[in-house]
Amino acid sequence: MADATDAPVISTNQRAVSRLLRQRAQEFLASRKHANNLVDIIGQWDEFIFPCLLTIETIFTEVLRRGDMYQESTIALAISEPSPESRYTSWLRSCYDEVWKKILMSIENYRPATQQQALTTAIKLMAEEGKAPLEPRDNLGYHFPLHRLKPILMTLLSPEKDNTNLISRFQEITGYPDALYYTWKCLPSLTPKRQPQATYIKNLLELIHKIPLPKEGEECKMSDNKELLCGPQGAAFTWDQSAVRRALNKVWACVMHWELTSQLHKQLLVVLLDRIMPYLEKPVLLTDFLMDSLDMDGPIGLLALHGVFVLVTKHNLQYPNIFTKLYSMFEPEIFHTKYKARLFYLADLFLSSTHLPETLVAAFVKRLARLTLVTPPEDILVILKLVANLLKRHPGLKRLIDHPHGEGEIVGSDACTGAGDPFLMEERDPLLSNAMLSSLWEIRALQWHILPSIANAARFIHEPFPSVEYDIASALERTSGHLFDRELRSKVKDIMLTFERPNCMALPKGEKLLQYWQLTH
C-alpha cells in the first residue's frame, strides 16, 4: 500500500516542480532583477533533471536569440573596470558553460529518456549558438560552433557505454548538410591511432554507418541546400567533398589497424561494404585484410567475399579461386544467418557471365538443387529462380533436367541423402564434383512439395523458360526476413483499443453481454 500511495505524490511533485521552474524562467527572461532564478534552476539539476533540461533549453534559447551573451572584445575589459553590463554578460556566459557540462553529463549518466532529451537540448542550443555567435567573427557569413559539436560526439563515442540509441537520435540532424559536413570533419580528431576499447569501436562503427555520405557529383546539391542547422536563412555554406573524403580516409586508416572481436569484425565489414568502400582513395590496400577475412567461416567470410568481388570487378584484382570460395559458401548453415540474401545476390552476379565453363556452372546448379532439400521454404523459392536463371544463361545445362544418370535410380531413403547420385556434395572443388553426370531430381521431387507455391515454382523445368531472367534482388525483398525488418522500421500509428473510456469495472455501453449480466444479476 505504501508503494501505491507514493507514486502519485512523486508524479504530482514533478509536475509542481515543472510549473515552478517554468514560472521562474519567465520571470528571469522578463527582468534582470530575477537573475538569481537561473542559479536556483541550475541548483535543482541533480534532483529534477528532466524539467531542468526543458527549462534551461527555454532560457538559453531566448538568451541566445536576444544576444545577451554577445561580447565585443575582452581587451577593453582588461584595461578598465568592467561595466555592470559586462559583468552580467560574463556571469551569463559562466552559467552557460556550467549548463553545457551538466548537459553532457546527463547524456552520459542518466536514464535513456533523459539522455535523449539532454542530446536534443544540446543540439538545439548548438543550433541557436550557430545563428547567434557569442563573439565577433571575421567572416560575417556562415558560422558553425565546432567547440559544441565535438564534446557531443565525444560523449556519443563513449568507451564504456553502448550508445546505439543515442547515435540513432543524432542521425536525425545529419539531414542538414552543415551538421553532416562538420561531423565528418570532427571524426579524425576523435579516432585514436592506438587500440581503443571494444565499446568505443562499436560506437564509432555505428556512427559511421548511420551518418550518410553524398555520392560523387552530388556535392552541388549539398551546397545548394539552404536548410541549415546552424545558420540563418540564405547563409553561404559550401560542401567540400574532397575534405569529407580525406576525413573518412584518415578515420579508416586508424580503424584498419585495430584488433577486432568476431562481432566487431563482422560489423566493420558491413560498414566497409555499405558505406566506406566507394570513397577510399586506394581500395586495393584492403586486399590483405579481405583475404585474411575470407579464410573465416560463416558471415565474416561471406562479407569478405563481397569485398573481394568489388575489388575484382572495379579495381582489377586477380583472384583465380574466387568461384571455389563462393561454391564453398553454400552450406546449410548459411541459410540461418541474416546475410544469406547477400549470398544469393553475389551468386547471381558472379555467375552472370555466359562465358563461364558449363562444368563450373553445373556444379553450382546441382549444389543449389541439393540444398533445396534442407533449406527453409522461403529460400527454396529464391534458389529455384536462381537455378532458372543459370539454366537460361547456359542452355547446354538443360540436359541435367532429364539426364539418363539417376533417372529412376534414386528412390526411397536415398532421395534424402542423394545416395546413388554421381554428384559429390562433399567435394570442395566445383570442377571435380561430377555435376555434369547427374540430374536435377531434387527439383522434380519438389513438384510434390506440401506447399503449393513451391510445387508450382518447381515445375519450371518442364515448361518454356521465361524470356526475361528473374530479378533475384526483388525476390529477396519478398522473403519473410526482409518483410519483418521492413515492418520494424516502418512507423505505425497507435491503434485505438477502446472507443469509450472505462469509468468502472462494468462493461461499456452497448455491449451485448451486459444484457445477460443484468438478467442474471
Coordinates of C-alpha atoms in Angstrom, one line a residue:
M1 CA 0.0 0.0 0.0
A2 CA 2.9 2.3 0.7
D3 CA 4.3 2.0 -2.8
A4 CA 0.9 2.6 -4.4
T5 CA 0.3 5.9 -2.5
D6 CA 3.8 7.2 -3.1
A7 CA 3.7 7.1 -6.9
P8 CA 1.0 9.8 -7.3
V9 CA 2.9 12.0 -4.8
I10 CA 6.1 11.8 -6.8
S11 CA 4.3 12.5 -10.1
T12 CA 2.4 15.4 -8.6
N13 CA 5.7 16.8 -7.1
Q14 CA 7.3 16.5 -10.6
R15 CA 4.5 18.4 -12.2
A16 CA 4.6 21.1 -9.5
V17 CA 8.3 21.5 -9.9
S18 CA 7.9 21.8 -13.7
R19 CA 5.3 24.6 -13.2
L20 CA 7.5 26.3 -10.7
L21 CA 10.6 26.1 -13.0
R22 CA 8.7 27.5 -15.9
Q23 CA 7.4 30.4 -13.8
R24 CA 10.9 31.2 -12.6
A25 CA 12.2 31.0 -16.2
Q26 CA 9.6 33.5 -17.4
E27 CA 10.5 35.8 -14.5
F28 CA 14.2 35.6 -15.4
L29 CA 13.6 36.4 -19.0
A30 CA 11.3 39.3 -18.2
S31 CA 13.5 41.1 -15.8
R32 CA 17.2 41.0 -14.7
K33 CA 16.2 41.6 -11.0
H34 CA 15.2 37.9 -11.1
A35 CA 18.7 36.8 -12.2
N36 CA 19.1 34.6 -9.2
N37 CA 16.3 32.4 -10.6
L38 CA 18.8 30.9 -13.0
V39 CA 21.1 29.9 -10.1
D40 CA 18.1 28.3 -8.4
I41 CA 17.2 26.3 -11.5
I42 CA 20.7 25.1 -12.1
G43 CA 20.9 24.1 -8.4
Q44 CA 18.0 21.7 -8.7
W45 CA 19.5 19.9 -11.7
D46 CA 20.5 16.7 -9.9
E47 CA 17.2 16.3 -8.2
F48 CA 14.9 17.3 -11.1
I49 CA 17.0 16.6 -14.2
F50 CA 14.2 16.3 -16.8
P51 CA 12.3 19.5 -16.0
C52 CA 15.6 21.4 -15.6
L53 CA 16.7 20.4 -19.1
L54 CA 13.5 21.7 -20.6
T55 CA 13.6 24.9 -18.6
I56 CA 17.3 25.6 -19.4
E57 CA 16.6 25.0 -23.1
T58 CA 13.8 27.6 -23.0
I59 CA 16.0 30.1 -21.1
F60 CA 19.2 30.0 -23.2
T61 CA 17.4 29.6 -26.5
E62 CA 15.8 33.0 -25.8
V63 CA 19.1 34.5 -24.4
L64 CA 21.0 33.5 -27.5
R65 CA 18.3 35.0 -29.7
R66 CA 18.5 38.3 -27.8
G67 CA 22.3 38.4 -27.9
D68 CA 22.6 38.9 -24.2
M69 CA 25.8 36.8 -24.0
Y70 CA 27.4 38.5 -27.0
Q71 CA 30.8 40.1 -26.0
E72 CA 32.6 42.6 -28.3
S73 CA 36.1 42.3 -27.0
T74 CA 38.0 41.2 -23.9
I75 CA 40.9 43.7 -24.3
A76 CA 38.9 46.7 -23.1
L77 CA 37.8 44.7 -20.0
A78 CA 41.4 44.1 -19.0
I79 CA 42.4 47.8 -19.2
S80 CA 39.4 49.4 -17.5
E81 CA 37.0 48.5 -14.8
P82 CA 34.2 46.3 -16.4
S83 CA 30.8 47.8 -16.5
P84 CA 27.7 46.2 -14.9
E85 CA 26.6 45.1 -18.3
S86 CA 29.9 43.4 -19.0
R87 CA 29.8 41.7 -15.6
Y88 CA 26.3 40.4 -16.3
T89 CA 27.3 39.1 -19.7
S90 CA 30.3 37.3 -18.2
W91 CA 28.1 35.8 -15.5
L92 CA 25.7 34.6 -18.1
R93 CA 28.4 33.0 -20.1
S94 CA 29.8 31.3 -17.0
C95 CA 26.3 29.9 -16.3
Y96 CA 26.1 28.8 -19.9
D97 CA 29.4 26.9 -19.7
E98 CA 28.3 25.2 -16.5
V99 CA 25.0 24.2 -18.1
W100 CA 26.8 22.6 -21.0
K101 CA 28.9 20.5 -18.7
K102 CA 25.7 19.3 -17.0
I103 CA 24.0 18.6 -20.3
L104 CA 27.0 16.4 -21.4
M105 CA 27.0 14.6 -18.1
S106 CA 23.2 14.0 -18.5
I107 CA 23.8 12.4 -21.9
E108 CA 26.2 10.0 -20.4
N109 CA 25.0 9.1 -17.0
Y110 CA 21.1 9.1 -16.8
R111 CA 18.2 7.0 -18.0
P112 CA 17.6 6.6 -21.7
A113 CA 14.7 9.1 -21.9
T114 CA 16.8 11.7 -20.0
Q115 CA 19.8 11.0 -22.2
Q116 CA 17.7 11.6 -25.4
Q117 CA 16.3 14.8 -24.0
A118 CA 19.8 16.0 -23.0
L119 CA 21.0 15.3 -26.5
T120 CA 18.1 17.1 -28.0
T121 CA 18.7 20.1 -25.8
A122 CA 22.4 20.2 -26.7
I123 CA 21.7 20.1 -30.4
K124 CA 19.1 22.9 -30.1
L125 CA 21.4 25.1 -28.1
M126 CA 24.2 24.4 -30.6
A127 CA 21.9 25.4 -33.5
E128 CA 21.0 28.7 -31.8
E129 CA 24.6 29.5 -31.0
G130 CA 25.5 29.0 -34.7
K131 CA 22.8 31.5 -35.6
A132 CA 23.8 33.9 -32.9
P133 CA 27.5 33.5 -32.1
L134 CA 28.8 34.7 -28.7
E135 CA 31.8 36.6 -30.1
P136 CA 32.5 38.7 -33.2
R137 CA 33.8 36.9 -36.3
D138 CA 35.9 38.0 -39.2
N139 CA 33.7 36.2 -41.6
L140 CA 30.2 37.6 -41.4
G141 CA 28.7 34.7 -43.3
Y142 CA 28.2 31.2 -42.1
H143 CA 29.4 30.0 -38.6
F144 CA 29.3 26.5 -37.1
P145 CA 30.1 26.1 -33.3
L146 CA 32.6 23.2 -33.6
H147 CA 33.5 23.6 -30.0
R148 CA 30.0 22.4 -29.1
L149 CA 29.7 19.6 -31.6
K150 CA 33.0 17.9 -30.7
P151 CA 32.1 17.3 -27.0
I152 CA 28.7 15.9 -28.1
L153 CA 30.5 13.4 -30.4
M154 CA 33.0 12.6 -27.7
T155 CA 30.1 11.7 -25.4
L156 CA 28.4 9.5 -28.1
L157 CA 31.7 7.7 -28.7
S158 CA 31.9 6.5 -25.1
P159 CA 34.4 3.8 -24.4
E160 CA 32.2 2.4 -21.6
K161 CA 28.6 2.6 -22.7
D162 CA 26.8 1.3 -25.9
N163 CA 25.2 4.4 -27.3
T164 CA 23.4 2.9 -30.3
N165 CA 20.1 4.5 -29.4
L166 CA 21.6 7.9 -28.9
I167 CA 23.5 7.6 -32.2
S168 CA 20.2 6.8 -34.0
R169 CA 18.8 10.0 -32.5
F170 CA 21.8 12.0 -33.5
Q171 CA 21.4 10.7 -37.1
E172 CA 18.3 12.9 -37.4
I173 CA 20.4 16.1 -37.6
T174 CA 22.7 14.7 -40.3
G175 CA 19.9 15.5 -42.8
Y176 CA 21.3 19.1 -42.5
P177 CA 24.3 19.4 -44.8
D178 CA 26.3 21.6 -42.4
A179 CA 25.8 19.2 -39.5
L180 CA 26.8 16.3 -41.6
Y181 CA 29.9 18.1 -43.0
Y182 CA 31.3 19.2 -39.7
T183 CA 30.6 15.8 -38.1
W184 CA 32.9 14.2 -40.7
K185 CA 35.4 17.0 -40.1
C186 CA 35.5 16.2 -36.4
L187 CA 35.8 12.4 -36.6
P188 CA 39.6 12.2 -37.4
S189 CA 40.5 14.1 -34.2
L190 CA 38.3 11.7 -32.2
T191 CA 39.7 8.5 -33.7
P192 CA 42.8 7.2 -31.7
K193 CA 45.6 5.5 -33.5
R194 CA 46.2 3.1 -30.6
Q195 CA 43.9 0.2 -29.8
P196 CA 40.7 1.6 -28.2
Q197 CA 38.2 -0.3 -26.1
A198 CA 35.7 -2.6 -27.9
T199 CA 32.7 -0.4 -26.9
Y200 CA 34.3 2.7 -28.5
I201 CA 34.9 0.7 -31.7
K202 CA 31.3 -0.4 -31.7
N203 CA 30.0 3.2 -31.2
L204 CA 32.3 4.6 -33.9
L205 CA 31.3 2.0 -36.5
E206 CA 27.6 2.6 -35.6
L207 CA 28.1 6.3 -36.1
I208 CA 29.8 5.9 -39.4
H209 CA 27.1 3.5 -40.6
K210 CA 24.3 5.9 -39.5
I211 CA 25.6 9.2 -41.0
P212 CA 25.2 9.4 -44.8
L213 CA 27.7 10.3 -47.5
P214 CA 26.7 12.0 -50.7
K215 CA 27.8 10.3 -53.9
E216 CA 30.3 11.8 -56.3
G217 CA 28.6 14.6 -58.2
E218 CA 26.0 15.3 -55.6
E219 CA 28.1 17.9 -53.7
C220 CA 26.4 20.7 -55.6
K221 CA 23.1 19.6 -54.2
M222 CA 24.5 19.7 -50.7
S223 CA 25.9 23.2 -51.2
D224 CA 22.6 24.4 -52.7
N225 CA 20.6 23.1 -49.8
K226 CA 19.7 26.2 -47.8
E227 CA 18.1 24.3 -44.9
L228 CA 21.0 24.5 -42.5
L229 CA 21.1 23.6 -38.8
C230 CA 23.4 26.3 -37.6
G231 CA 22.9 29.2 -39.9
P232 CA 20.3 31.9 -40.9
Q233 CA 18.2 31.5 -43.9
G234 CA 20.2 32.0 -47.1
A235 CA 23.6 31.7 -45.3
A236 CA 26.5 30.8 -47.6
F237 CA 27.6 27.2 -46.9
T238 CA 29.9 25.3 -49.2
W239 CA 30.1 21.5 -49.2
D240 CA 33.7 20.3 -49.7
Q241 CA 33.6 16.7 -50.9
S242 CA 37.4 16.3 -51.0
A243 CA 37.6 17.4 -47.4
V244 CA 35.0 14.8 -46.4
R245 CA 36.8 12.1 -48.3
R246 CA 40.1 13.0 -46.6
A247 CA 38.5 12.8 -43.2
L248 CA 36.9 9.5 -44.0
N249 CA 40.2 8.0 -45.2
K250 CA 42.0 9.3 -42.1
V251 CA 39.5 7.6 -39.8
W252 CA 39.5 4.3 -41.8
A253 CA 43.4 4.2 -41.8
C254 CA 43.2 4.1 -38.0
V255 CA 40.3 1.6 -37.8
M256 CA 42.1 -0.9 -40.1
H257 CA 44.9 -1.4 -37.6
W258 CA 42.8 -2.2 -34.6
E259 CA 42.3 -5.7 -33.3
L260 CA 38.7 -6.8 -33.6
T261 CA 36.5 -9.4 -31.9
S262 CA 34.4 -11.6 -34.2
Q263 CA 31.3 -9.4 -33.7
L264 CA 33.2 -6.2 -34.4
H265 CA 34.9 -7.8 -37.4
K266 CA 31.5 -8.5 -38.9
Q267 CA 30.2 -5.0 -38.1
L268 CA 33.3 -3.5 -39.7
L269 CA 32.9 -5.4 -42.9
V270 CA 29.2 -4.4 -43.1
V271 CA 30.2 -0.7 -42.7
L272 CA 33.0 -1.1 -45.1
L273 CA 30.8 -2.5 -47.9
D274 CA 27.7 -0.4 -47.3
R275 CA 29.3 3.0 -46.7
I276 CA 33.1 3.3 -46.9
M277 CA 34.5 1.4 -49.9
P278 CA 33.4 3.7 -52.7
Y279 CA 35.1 6.6 -51.0
L280 CA 38.5 5.1 -50.2
E281 CA 41.4 6.6 -52.1
K282 CA 43.2 3.2 -52.5
P283 CA 40.7 0.4 -52.1
V284 CA 43.3 -2.2 -53.2
L285 CA 45.1 -1.7 -49.9
L286 CA 42.2 -3.7 -48.4
T287 CA 43.3 -6.8 -50.2
D288 CA 45.3 -8.3 -47.3
F289 CA 42.6 -7.6 -44.8
L290 CA 39.8 -9.1 -47.0
M291 CA 41.9 -12.2 -47.9
D292 CA 42.5 -12.9 -44.2
S293 CA 38.8 -12.4 -43.5
L294 CA 38.0 -14.7 -46.4
D295 CA 39.5 -17.6 -44.6
M296 CA 37.0 -17.3 -41.8
D297 CA 33.8 -19.3 -41.9
G298 CA 30.2 -18.0 -41.7
P299 CA 29.1 -14.4 -42.2
I300 CA 32.6 -12.9 -42.0
G301 CA 33.9 -15.0 -44.9
L302 CA 30.7 -14.1 -46.9
L303 CA 31.1 -10.4 -46.3
A304 CA 34.8 -10.5 -47.2
L305 CA 33.8 -12.3 -50.4
H306 CA 31.6 -9.4 -51.3
G307 CA 34.5 -7.0 -50.7
V308 CA 36.8 -9.2 -52.9
F309 CA 34.1 -9.2 -55.6
V310 CA 34.1 -5.3 -55.6
L311 CA 37.9 -5.3 -55.9
V312 CA 37.8 -7.9 -58.8
T313 CA 35.1 -6.1 -60.8
K314 CA 36.0 -2.5 -60.2
H315 CA 39.7 -2.4 -59.3
N316 CA 41.1 -5.2 -61.5
L317 CA 42.2 -7.5 -58.6
Q318 CA 43.2 -11.0 -59.8
Y319 CA 41.8 -13.8 -57.6
P320 CA 41.6 -17.1 -59.5
N321 CA 40.0 -19.2 -56.7
I322 CA 37.0 -16.9 -56.2
F323 CA 34.5 -19.3 -57.7
T324 CA 35.8 -22.1 -55.5
K325 CA 35.3 -19.9 -52.4
L326 CA 31.8 -18.9 -53.5
Y327 CA 31.0 -22.6 -54.0
S328 CA 32.1 -23.5 -50.5
M329 CA 29.8 -20.8 -49.1
F330 CA 26.7 -22.7 -50.0
E331 CA 26.3 -24.8 -46.8
P332 CA 23.0 -25.4 -44.9
E333 CA 24.2 -23.3 -42.0
I334 CA 24.4 -20.1 -44.1
F335 CA 20.7 -20.1 -44.6
H336 CA 20.2 -19.5 -40.9
T337 CA 22.1 -16.2 -40.9
K338 CA 20.7 -12.8 -41.9
Y339 CA 23.4 -12.4 -44.6
K340 CA 22.0 -15.2 -46.8
A341 CA 20.4 -12.6 -49.0
R342 CA 23.8 -11.2 -49.8
L343 CA 25.0 -14.7 -50.7
F344 CA 22.2 -15.1 -53.3
Y345 CA 22.8 -11.7 -54.7
L346 CA 26.5 -12.3 -55.0
A347 CA 26.0 -15.7 -56.6
D348 CA 23.7 -14.2 -59.3
L349 CA 26.3 -11.5 -60.0
F350 CA 29.3 -13.9 -60.0
L351 CA 27.6 -16.3 -62.4
S352 CA 26.1 -13.7 -64.7
S353 CA 28.6 -14.2 -67.5
T354 CA 27.6 -16.5 -70.3
H355 CA 31.3 -17.4 -70.9
L356 CA 31.8 -19.4 -67.8
P357 CA 32.6 -23.1 -68.3
E358 CA 29.5 -25.2 -68.2
T359 CA 31.1 -27.7 -65.8
L360 CA 31.6 -24.9 -63.3
V361 CA 28.0 -23.6 -63.6
A362 CA 26.6 -27.1 -63.5
A363 CA 28.3 -27.6 -60.1
F364 CA 26.5 -24.5 -58.7
V365 CA 23.2 -25.6 -60.2
K366 CA 23.4 -29.1 -58.7
R367 CA 24.6 -27.8 -55.3
L368 CA 21.7 -25.3 -55.1
A369 CA 19.3 -28.0 -56.1
R370 CA 20.6 -30.3 -53.4
L371 CA 20.3 -27.6 -50.8
T372 CA 16.6 -27.2 -51.5
L373 CA 16.0 -30.4 -49.6
V374 CA 17.1 -28.8 -46.3
T375 CA 16.6 -25.1 -46.6
P376 CA 13.5 -23.1 -45.3
P377 CA 10.6 -22.8 -47.8
E378 CA 11.1 -19.1 -48.4
D379 CA 14.7 -19.7 -49.5
I380 CA 13.7 -22.6 -51.8
L381 CA 11.7 -20.1 -53.9
V382 CA 14.8 -17.9 -54.3
I383 CA 17.0 -20.9 -55.1
L384 CA 14.6 -22.1 -57.8
K385 CA 14.7 -18.7 -59.5
L386 CA 18.5 -18.6 -59.3
V387 CA 18.7 -22.1 -60.9
A388 CA 16.3 -21.0 -63.6
N389 CA 18.5 -18.0 -64.4
L390 CA 21.6 -20.2 -64.6
L391 CA 19.8 -22.7 -66.9
K392 CA 18.7 -19.9 -69.2
R393 CA 22.2 -18.4 -69.4
H394 CA 23.6 -21.8 -70.3
P395 CA 21.2 -23.7 -72.5
G396 CA 23.5 -26.7 -72.6
L397 CA 22.8 -27.4 -68.9
K398 CA 19.2 -28.2 -69.7
R399 CA 20.3 -31.8 -70.3
L400 CA 20.5 -32.0 -66.5
I401 CA 16.8 -31.9 -66.3
D402 CA 16.3 -35.3 -67.8
H403 CA 19.8 -36.7 -67.6
P404 CA 19.8 -40.6 -68.1
H405 CA 22.0 -41.0 -65.0
G406 CA 19.9 -41.0 -61.9
E407 CA 16.6 -41.5 -63.8
G408 CA 14.6 -43.9 -61.6
E409 CA 17.6 -44.9 -59.5
I410 CA 17.2 -42.5 -56.6
V411 CA 14.2 -43.8 -54.6
G412 CA 13.1 -44.3 -51.0
S413 CA 15.5 -43.1 -48.4
D414 CA 18.2 -42.4 -51.0
A415 CA 16.2 -39.4 -52.1
C416 CA 17.1 -37.6 -48.9
T417 CA 20.8 -38.5 -48.9
G418 CA 21.5 -38.5 -52.6
A419 CA 22.9 -42.0 -52.5
G420 CA 23.3 -43.3 -56.0
D421 CA 23.7 -39.8 -57.4
P422 CA 27.2 -39.4 -59.1
F423 CA 27.3 -35.8 -57.8
L424 CA 29.8 -35.4 -55.0
M425 CA 28.3 -33.0 -52.5
E426 CA 31.3 -33.0 -50.2
E427 CA 33.8 -32.1 -52.9
R428 CA 35.2 -28.6 -52.4
D429 CA 36.3 -28.1 -56.0
P430 CA 33.3 -27.5 -58.2
L431 CA 35.1 -28.8 -61.3
L432 CA 35.6 -32.2 -59.6
S433 CA 32.0 -32.6 -58.4
N434 CA 30.7 -34.7 -61.3
A435 CA 27.7 -32.4 -61.6
M436 CA 27.5 -32.9 -65.4
L437 CA 26.9 -36.7 -64.8
S438 CA 23.9 -36.0 -62.5
S439 CA 20.3 -34.9 -62.9
L440 CA 18.1 -32.3 -61.2
W441 CA 16.0 -35.0 -59.5
E442 CA 15.8 -32.7 -56.4
I443 CA 13.7 -30.1 -58.3
R444 CA 11.5 -32.9 -59.7
A445 CA 10.9 -34.1 -56.2
L446 CA 9.9 -30.5 -55.1
Q447 CA 6.9 -30.8 -57.5
W448 CA 5.2 -32.8 -54.8
H449 CA 6.1 -30.4 -52.0
I450 CA 3.4 -29.8 -49.4
L451 CA 3.4 -26.0 -50.1
P452 CA 1.6 -25.2 -53.4
S453 CA 3.8 -22.2 -54.1
I454 CA 7.0 -24.4 -54.0
A455 CA 5.4 -27.2 -56.0
N456 CA 4.3 -24.7 -58.7
A457 CA 7.6 -23.0 -58.8
A458 CA 9.5 -26.3 -59.3
R459 CA 7.5 -27.1 -62.4
F460 CA 9.6 -24.6 -64.4
I461 CA 11.9 -27.3 -65.6
H462 CA 9.0 -28.8 -67.7
E463 CA 7.7 -25.5 -69.0
P464 CA 9.1 -23.0 -71.5
F465 CA 11.6 -20.8 -69.8
P466 CA 10.6 -17.1 -69.4
S467 CA 12.1 -14.6 -71.9
V468 CA 13.5 -12.4 -69.1
E469 CA 15.6 -13.6 -66.2
Y470 CA 14.2 -13.4 -62.7
D471 CA 15.1 -10.4 -60.6
I472 CA 16.8 -12.0 -57.6
A473 CA 17.0 -8.7 -55.7
S474 CA 13.2 -8.3 -55.8
A475 CA 12.7 -11.9 -54.9
L476 CA 14.8 -11.5 -51.8
E477 CA 12.8 -8.4 -50.8
R478 CA 9.7 -10.6 -50.6
T479 CA 11.1 -13.1 -48.2
S480 CA 9.8 -13.0 -44.6
G481 CA 13.0 -11.8 -43.1
H482 CA 13.1 -8.7 -45.2
L483 CA 9.4 -8.1 -44.8
F484 CA 9.8 -8.4 -41.0
D485 CA 12.7 -6.0 -40.9
R486 CA 10.9 -3.5 -43.1
E487 CA 7.8 -3.6 -40.9
L488 CA 10.0 -3.0 -37.8
R489 CA 11.5 0.1 -39.4
S490 CA 8.1 1.5 -40.6
K491 CA 6.3 3.9 -38.4
V492 CA 3.0 2.5 -37.1
K493 CA 0.3 4.7 -35.5
D494 CA -1.2 3.8 -32.2
I495 CA -4.3 1.6 -32.6
M496 CA -7.3 2.5 -30.6
L497 CA -8.4 -0.5 -28.5
T498 CA -11.5 1.1 -26.9
F499 CA -13.8 3.8 -28.1
E500 CA -15.3 4.6 -24.7
R501 CA -13.1 5.5 -21.7
P502 CA -13.9 2.9 -19.0
N503 CA -15.1 4.5 -15.8
C504 CA -15.6 1.4 -13.6
M505 CA -15.5 -2.4 -13.7
A506 CA -18.8 -2.5 -15.6
L507 CA -18.9 -3.4 -19.3
P508 CA -19.1 -0.5 -21.8
K509 CA -22.4 0.8 -23.0
G510 CA -24.0 -1.2 -25.8
E511 CA -22.2 -4.4 -25.0
K512 CA -24.4 -7.4 -25.7
L513 CA -23.1 -9.4 -22.8
L514 CA -24.3 -6.6 -20.5
Q515 CA -28.0 -7.5 -21.2
Y516 CA -27.5 -11.1 -19.9
W517 CA -25.4 -9.9 -17.0
Q518 CA -28.3 -7.7 -15.8
L519 CA -30.7 -10.7 -16.2
T520 CA -28.6 -13.0 -14.1
H521 CA -27.5 -10.4 -11.5

